Amino acid sequence: MTDGTVYKQGWTLDDVQWSKFDRSKAEPWLIAAIKAAALVEFNAPDYVSYLKRVFKDAGPVTLDAIEQWGCEESQHGRALGRWAEMADPTFNLDEAFARFRAGYQPPHFAESETTSIRGSRRGEMIARCVVESGTSSYYTAIRDATQEPVLKEIAGRIAADEFRHYKLFYETLNEQDEPDLPFWKKLMVAVGRITESDDDELAYAYYCANVAAADTTKQPYERKRYSQATTATTTRIYRRPHINKLVQMVAKVVGAEPHGRLSKLGSALLWRLLRLRSGSHQVEAVPVPV
Ligand SMILES: [Fe+2]
Ligand SMILES: [Fe+2]
């Protein structure tokens, strides 16, 4: 539940009220998810380099905005990592991140990749908007799911940043002098990016964050197993309003009416899918404001 606090851009780790940390309210399943999220967020510099190559001719305003975006994503990693280190003293952000970075290197992060893997700068921005839709809804859901005061604050601050990132990339999308993409093409890019969420990035981050270096031989990485672990968190924290907001944001970026029939149908389908995937978890349809 939100207390109505509005978090502005430009916060630092010193603004977080760390002294309010309450270990008794830090739930193990959520600690595991936050450790993984910290690694993914902390990996932003490679994505900044890639985006700056794709937008190399875009001018200083766009390039500066990409740089600032990357700084904020890295700070998300640092904030989540610090919270996770408090909640689980065996966790070390730098050590886990080093293992994650060594094992997760998508081809488009290579210096030789100078064009968007989405086929165009517009496609790249649609994919970014999909990711920011996902992260803004994810951290909103975490803020609403946790009773731990510091995590609630951090998740609220991060969610507000992710909404601003969505806005930034949505505006950048519409500034491109490339021809607009047909609806089906935009939809394909969006769906393609959503299905990529099942790739190694999230699963491998969960593994590196939650399996100690000393245990990796007897407990090797298995994509399916750790992918299921990340899905379990998602099904546990999301409520219907989070899904509605997520689908509305994606609908807007592909050019569909956010409150139209397609969006409502997509929202109902995604909610149903989450319920099905939740397996033994009982996902309550408790409405919460977002
Ligand atoms: Fe982030
Ligand atoms: Fe973001």
Short mmCIF file of C-alpha atoms and ligand atoms in Angstrom, two decimals:
data_model
loop_
_atom_site.label_atom_id
_atom_site.label_comp_id
_atom_site.label_asym_id
_atom_site.label_seq_id
_atom_site.Cartn_x
_atom_site.Cartn_y
_atom_site.Cartn_z
CA MET A 1 0.00 0.00 0.00
CA THR A 2 1.25 3.46 -0.72
CA ASP A 3 1.32 6.26 1.82
CA GLY A 4 1.06 8.81 -0.97
CA THR A 5 4.72 9.87 -0.79
CA VAL A 6 5.96 11.39 -4.03
CA TYR A 7 9.62 10.70 -4.73
CA LYS A 8 11.45 13.18 -6.90
CA GLN A 9 14.28 12.57 -9.33
CA GLY A 10 17.86 13.06 -8.15
CA TRP A 11 17.78 11.19 -4.84
CA THR A 12 20.92 9.60 -3.46
CA LEU A 13 21.62 6.73 -1.08
CA ASP A 14 22.01 9.32 1.71
CA ASP A 15 18.33 10.25 1.34
CA VAL A 16 17.19 6.73 2.28
CA GLN A 17 16.22 6.27 5.95
CA TRP A 18 18.41 3.21 6.51
CA SER A 19 18.04 3.44 10.31
CA LYS A 20 14.42 2.33 9.98
CA PHE A 21 15.47 -1.12 8.77
CA ASP A 22 13.46 -3.84 10.52
CA ARG A 23 15.01 -7.28 10.04
CA SER A 24 11.92 -9.04 11.38
CA LYS A 25 9.94 -7.76 8.39
CA ALA A 26 12.47 -8.76 5.72
CA GLU A 27 11.03 -11.95 4.27
CA PRO A 28 13.52 -14.52 2.86
CA TRP A 29 11.75 -14.97 -0.49
CA LEU A 30 11.76 -11.21 -1.03
CA ILE A 31 15.41 -10.89 0.03
CA ALA A 32 16.28 -13.48 -2.64
CA ALA A 33 14.41 -11.50 -5.30
CA ILE A 34 15.94 -8.17 -4.27
CA LYS A 35 19.47 -9.60 -4.42
CA ALA A 36 18.80 -10.70 -8.01
CA ALA A 37 17.24 -7.36 -8.96
CA ALA A 38 20.30 -5.54 -7.58
CA LEU A 39 22.58 -7.43 -9.98
CA VAL A 40 20.41 -6.71 -13.04
CA GLU A 41 20.17 -3.00 -12.18
CA PHE A 42 23.88 -2.74 -11.43
CA ASN A 43 24.66 -4.01 -14.95
CA ALA A 44 23.47 -0.73 -16.51
CA PRO A 45 26.87 0.62 -17.73
CA ASP A 46 27.08 -2.02 -20.48
CA TYR A 47 23.60 -1.05 -21.63
CA VAL A 48 24.54 2.65 -21.58
CA SER A 49 27.50 1.93 -23.90
CA TYR A 50 25.27 -0.02 -26.27
CA LEU A 51 22.54 2.66 -26.34
CA LYS A 52 25.10 5.40 -26.92
CA ARG A 53 26.41 3.48 -29.94
CA VAL A 54 22.87 3.09 -31.31
CA PHE A 55 22.16 6.83 -30.75
CA LYS A 56 25.64 8.08 -31.64
CA ASP A 57 24.22 10.70 -34.08
CA ALA A 58 21.36 11.80 -31.82
CA GLY A 59 23.00 14.89 -30.32
CA PRO A 60 24.20 15.80 -26.83
CA VAL A 61 20.77 16.12 -25.19
CA THR A 62 19.81 12.50 -25.93
CA LEU A 63 23.30 11.18 -25.15
CA ASP A 64 23.37 13.05 -21.82
CA ALA A 65 19.91 11.69 -21.00
CA ILE A 66 21.13 8.14 -21.68
CA GLU A 67 24.13 8.73 -19.44
CA GLN A 68 21.91 10.08 -16.63
CA TRP A 69 19.51 7.15 -17.07
CA GLY A 70 22.42 4.71 -16.65
CA CYS A 71 23.58 6.47 -13.46
CA GLU A 72 20.08 6.11 -12.00
CA GLU A 73 19.87 2.41 -12.91
CA SER A 74 23.27 1.76 -11.31
CA GLN A 75 22.09 3.58 -8.20
CA HIS A 76 19.05 1.29 -8.09
CA GLY A 77 21.50 -1.61 -8.00
CA ARG A 78 23.52 -0.01 -5.24
CA ALA A 79 20.43 0.80 -3.13
CA LEU A 80 18.91 -2.67 -3.53
CA GLY A 81 22.32 -4.26 -2.94
CA ARG A 82 22.86 -2.31 0.27
CA TRP A 83 19.44 -3.30 1.54
CA ALA A 84 20.13 -6.95 0.64
CA GLU A 85 23.48 -6.84 2.45
CA MET A 86 21.68 -5.59 5.56
CA ALA A 87 18.97 -8.24 5.27
CA ASP A 88 21.41 -11.06 4.46
CA PRO A 89 24.95 -10.38 5.74
CA THR A 90 26.27 -13.34 3.70
CA PHE A 91 25.43 -11.44 0.50
CA ASN A 92 28.08 -9.24 -1.08
CA LEU A 93 26.91 -7.12 -4.02
CA ASP A 94 30.34 -6.67 -5.63
CA GLU A 95 31.25 -10.35 -5.39
CA ALA A 96 27.92 -11.60 -6.74
CA PHE A 97 27.92 -8.95 -9.46
CA ALA A 98 31.40 -9.97 -10.65
CA ARG A 99 30.16 -13.54 -11.16
CA PHE A 100 26.99 -12.35 -12.89
CA ARG A 101 28.89 -10.07 -15.27
CA ALA A 102 31.41 -12.75 -16.11
CA GLY A 103 28.67 -15.23 -17.02
CA TYR A 104 26.07 -12.98 -18.65
CA GLN A 105 27.27 -11.16 -21.75
CA PRO A 106 24.60 -10.75 -24.42
CA PRO A 107 26.00 -10.32 -27.95
CA HIS A 108 24.66 -6.77 -28.37
CA PHE A 109 26.83 -5.57 -25.49
CA ALA A 110 29.89 -6.25 -27.67
CA GLU A 111 31.65 -3.06 -28.83
CA SER A 112 31.27 -4.13 -32.45
CA GLU A 113 27.45 -3.82 -32.25
CA THR A 114 26.65 -0.31 -33.44
CA THR A 115 23.05 -0.67 -34.60
CA SER A 116 19.96 -1.62 -32.65
CA ILE A 117 19.18 -5.31 -32.37
CA ARG A 118 15.52 -4.19 -32.67
CA GLY A 119 16.13 -3.09 -36.27
CA SER A 120 15.76 0.68 -35.76
CA ARG A 121 16.09 3.38 -33.14
CA ARG A 122 12.31 3.46 -32.83
CA GLY A 123 12.32 -0.28 -32.23
CA GLU A 124 15.02 0.16 -29.62
CA MET A 125 12.94 2.77 -27.77
CA ILE A 126 9.84 0.56 -27.87
CA ALA A 127 11.85 -2.25 -26.28
CA ARG A 128 13.20 0.15 -23.64
CA CYS A 129 9.69 1.39 -22.86
CA VAL A 130 8.56 -2.23 -22.40
CA VAL A 131 11.40 -2.81 -19.92
CA GLU A 132 10.62 0.40 -18.02
CA SER A 133 6.92 -0.58 -17.94
CA GLY A 134 7.99 -3.89 -16.41
CA THR A 135 10.36 -2.39 -13.86
CA SER A 136 7.99 0.38 -12.80
CA SER A 137 5.21 -2.14 -12.17
CA TYR A 138 7.62 -4.60 -10.50
CA TYR A 139 8.95 -2.09 -7.96
CA THR A 140 5.47 -0.73 -7.34
CA ALA A 141 4.37 -4.29 -6.60
CA ILE A 142 7.34 -4.78 -4.26
CA ARG A 143 6.57 -1.52 -2.49
CA ASP A 144 3.01 -2.73 -1.96
CA ALA A 145 4.02 -6.28 -0.98
CA THR A 146 6.64 -5.58 1.67
CA GLN A 147 6.11 -4.43 5.22
CA GLU A 148 9.83 -3.69 5.68
CA PRO A 149 10.04 0.13 5.88
CA VAL A 150 13.38 0.66 4.12
CA LEU A 151 12.57 -1.68 1.24
CA LYS A 152 9.19 0.02 0.92
CA GLU A 153 10.94 3.38 0.63
CA ILE A 154 13.61 2.17 -1.83
CA ALA A 155 11.04 0.39 -4.02
CA GLY A 156 8.89 3.55 -4.05
CA ARG A 157 11.86 5.69 -5.07
CA ILE A 158 12.92 3.25 -7.79
CA ALA A 159 9.39 2.83 -9.16
CA ALA A 160 9.13 6.62 -9.54
CA ASP A 161 12.44 6.67 -11.44
CA GLU A 162 11.27 3.84 -13.71
CA PHE A 163 8.09 5.75 -14.61
CA ARG A 164 10.29 8.74 -15.53
CA HIS A 165 12.53 6.47 -17.61
CA TYR A 166 9.49 5.26 -19.50
CA LYS A 167 8.54 8.87 -20.21
CA LEU A 168 12.07 9.69 -21.35
CA PHE A 169 12.20 6.79 -23.79
CA TYR A 170 8.65 7.39 -25.00
CA GLU A 171 9.57 10.98 -25.85
CA THR A 172 12.83 9.85 -27.46
CA LEU A 173 10.85 7.34 -29.54
CA ASN A 174 8.63 10.09 -30.91
CA GLU A 175 11.57 12.41 -31.62
CA GLN A 176 13.19 10.01 -34.10
CA ASP A 177 13.24 11.18 -37.71
CA GLU A 178 12.76 7.58 -38.87
CA PRO A 179 9.33 6.69 -40.32
CA ASP A 180 6.84 5.40 -37.77
CA LEU A 181 6.60 1.60 -37.58
CA PRO A 182 3.37 -0.18 -38.50
CA PHE A 183 1.30 -1.37 -35.55
CA TRP A 184 2.08 -5.08 -36.10
CA LYS A 185 5.82 -4.34 -36.15
CA LYS A 186 5.62 -2.35 -32.90
CA LEU A 187 3.64 -5.16 -31.34
CA MET A 188 6.24 -7.70 -32.47
CA VAL A 189 9.09 -5.68 -30.94
CA ALA A 190 7.14 -5.35 -27.67
CA VAL A 191 6.19 -9.03 -27.50
CA GLY A 192 9.75 -9.99 -28.47
CA ARG A 193 11.15 -7.96 -25.58
CA ILE A 194 8.59 -9.38 -23.14
CA THR A 195 9.44 -12.97 -24.08
CA GLU A 196 13.15 -12.18 -23.68
CA SER A 197 12.40 -11.78 -19.99
CA ASP A 198 12.54 -15.56 -19.94
CA ASP A 199 16.16 -15.54 -21.08
CA ASP A 200 19.24 -15.92 -18.91
CA GLU A 201 19.43 -12.36 -17.59
CA LEU A 202 16.93 -12.67 -14.74
CA ALA A 203 17.46 -16.38 -14.08
CA TYR A 204 21.24 -16.14 -14.01
CA ALA A 205 21.09 -13.05 -11.78
CA TYR A 206 18.89 -15.00 -9.35
CA TYR A 207 21.42 -17.83 -9.38
CA CYS A 208 24.50 -15.63 -8.82
CA ALA A 209 22.71 -13.67 -6.11
CA ASN A 210 21.49 -16.69 -4.19
CA VAL A 211 24.02 -19.47 -4.68
CA ALA A 212 27.33 -18.76 -2.93
CA ALA A 213 30.50 -19.02 -5.02
CA ALA A 214 31.62 -21.95 -2.86
CA ASP A 215 28.44 -23.89 -3.70
CA THR A 216 28.41 -23.47 -7.48
CA THR A 217 30.06 -26.85 -8.18
CA LYS A 218 27.49 -28.87 -6.28
CA GLN A 219 24.67 -26.54 -7.33
CA PRO A 220 25.29 -25.61 -10.99
CA TYR A 221 23.19 -23.10 -12.93
CA GLU A 222 19.99 -24.45 -14.48
CA ARG A 223 18.05 -21.91 -16.48
CA LYS A 224 14.65 -23.55 -15.99
CA ARG A 225 14.99 -23.87 -12.24
CA TYR A 226 16.11 -20.28 -11.62
CA SER A 227 13.71 -18.90 -14.18
CA GLN A 228 10.91 -20.56 -12.22
CA ALA A 229 12.27 -18.95 -9.05
CA THR A 230 11.99 -15.48 -10.61
CA THR A 231 8.49 -16.24 -11.91
CA ALA A 232 7.44 -17.39 -8.44
CA THR A 233 8.33 -13.96 -7.04
CA THR A 234 6.42 -12.20 -9.80
CA THR A 235 3.28 -14.24 -9.24
CA ARG A 236 3.51 -13.61 -5.52
CA ILE A 237 3.83 -9.82 -5.58
CA TYR A 238 1.69 -8.72 -8.54
CA ARG A 239 -1.92 -7.72 -8.03
CA ARG A 240 -4.43 -6.92 -10.74
CA PRO A 241 -3.91 -3.10 -10.67
CA HIS A 242 -0.16 -3.60 -11.24
CA ILE A 243 -0.92 -5.73 -14.29
CA ASN A 244 -3.46 -3.22 -15.58
CA LYS A 245 -0.96 -0.38 -15.35
CA LEU A 246 1.79 -2.46 -16.98
CA VAL A 247 -0.40 -3.39 -19.95
CA GLN A 248 -1.67 0.18 -20.35
CA MET A 249 1.91 1.46 -20.58
CA VAL A 250 2.87 -1.18 -23.17
CA ALA A 251 -0.34 -0.51 -25.12
CA LYS A 252 0.47 3.19 -25.30
CA VAL A 253 3.93 2.59 -26.70
CA VAL A 254 2.70 0.29 -29.48
CA GLY A 255 0.04 2.83 -30.45
CA ALA A 256 -3.02 1.09 -28.97
CA GLU A 257 -5.56 2.85 -26.77
CA PRO A 258 -4.31 2.34 -23.15
CA HIS A 259 -7.88 2.03 -21.85
CA GLY A 260 -9.26 0.36 -24.97
CA ARG A 261 -10.54 -3.16 -25.58
CA LEU A 262 -7.17 -4.56 -26.70
CA SER A 263 -5.51 -3.30 -23.54
CA LYS A 264 -8.27 -4.73 -21.32
CA LEU A 265 -8.05 -8.06 -23.11
CA GLY A 266 -4.24 -8.13 -22.79
CA SER A 267 -4.53 -7.32 -19.11
CA ALA A 268 -7.08 -10.08 -18.49
CA LEU A 269 -4.92 -12.61 -20.38
CA LEU A 270 -1.73 -11.66 -18.57
CA TRP A 271 -3.48 -11.82 -15.20
CA ARG A 272 -4.86 -15.24 -16.08
CA LEU A 273 -1.41 -16.42 -17.17
CA LEU A 274 0.10 -15.24 -13.91
CA ARG A 275 -2.59 -17.02 -11.91
CA LEU A 276 -1.94 -20.21 -13.86
CA ARG A 277 1.80 -19.93 -13.40
CA SER A 278 1.43 -19.26 -9.71
CA GLY A 279 0.86 -22.99 -9.21
CA SER A 280 0.60 -23.62 -5.52
CA HIS A 281 0.86 -19.90 -4.67
CA GLN A 282 -2.55 -18.45 -4.00
CA VAL A 283 -2.57 -15.05 -5.67
CA GLU A 284 -5.19 -12.88 -4.04
CA ALA A 285 -7.00 -10.34 -6.17
CA VAL A 286 -6.69 -7.61 -3.57
CA PRO A 287 -7.08 -4.21 -5.21
CA VAL A 288 -4.34 -1.75 -4.32
CA PRO A 289 -3.89 1.78 -5.62
CA VAL A 290 -0.99 2.23 -8.05
FE FE B 1 16.06 0.50 -12.48
FE FE B 2 14.69 2.23 -15.51
#
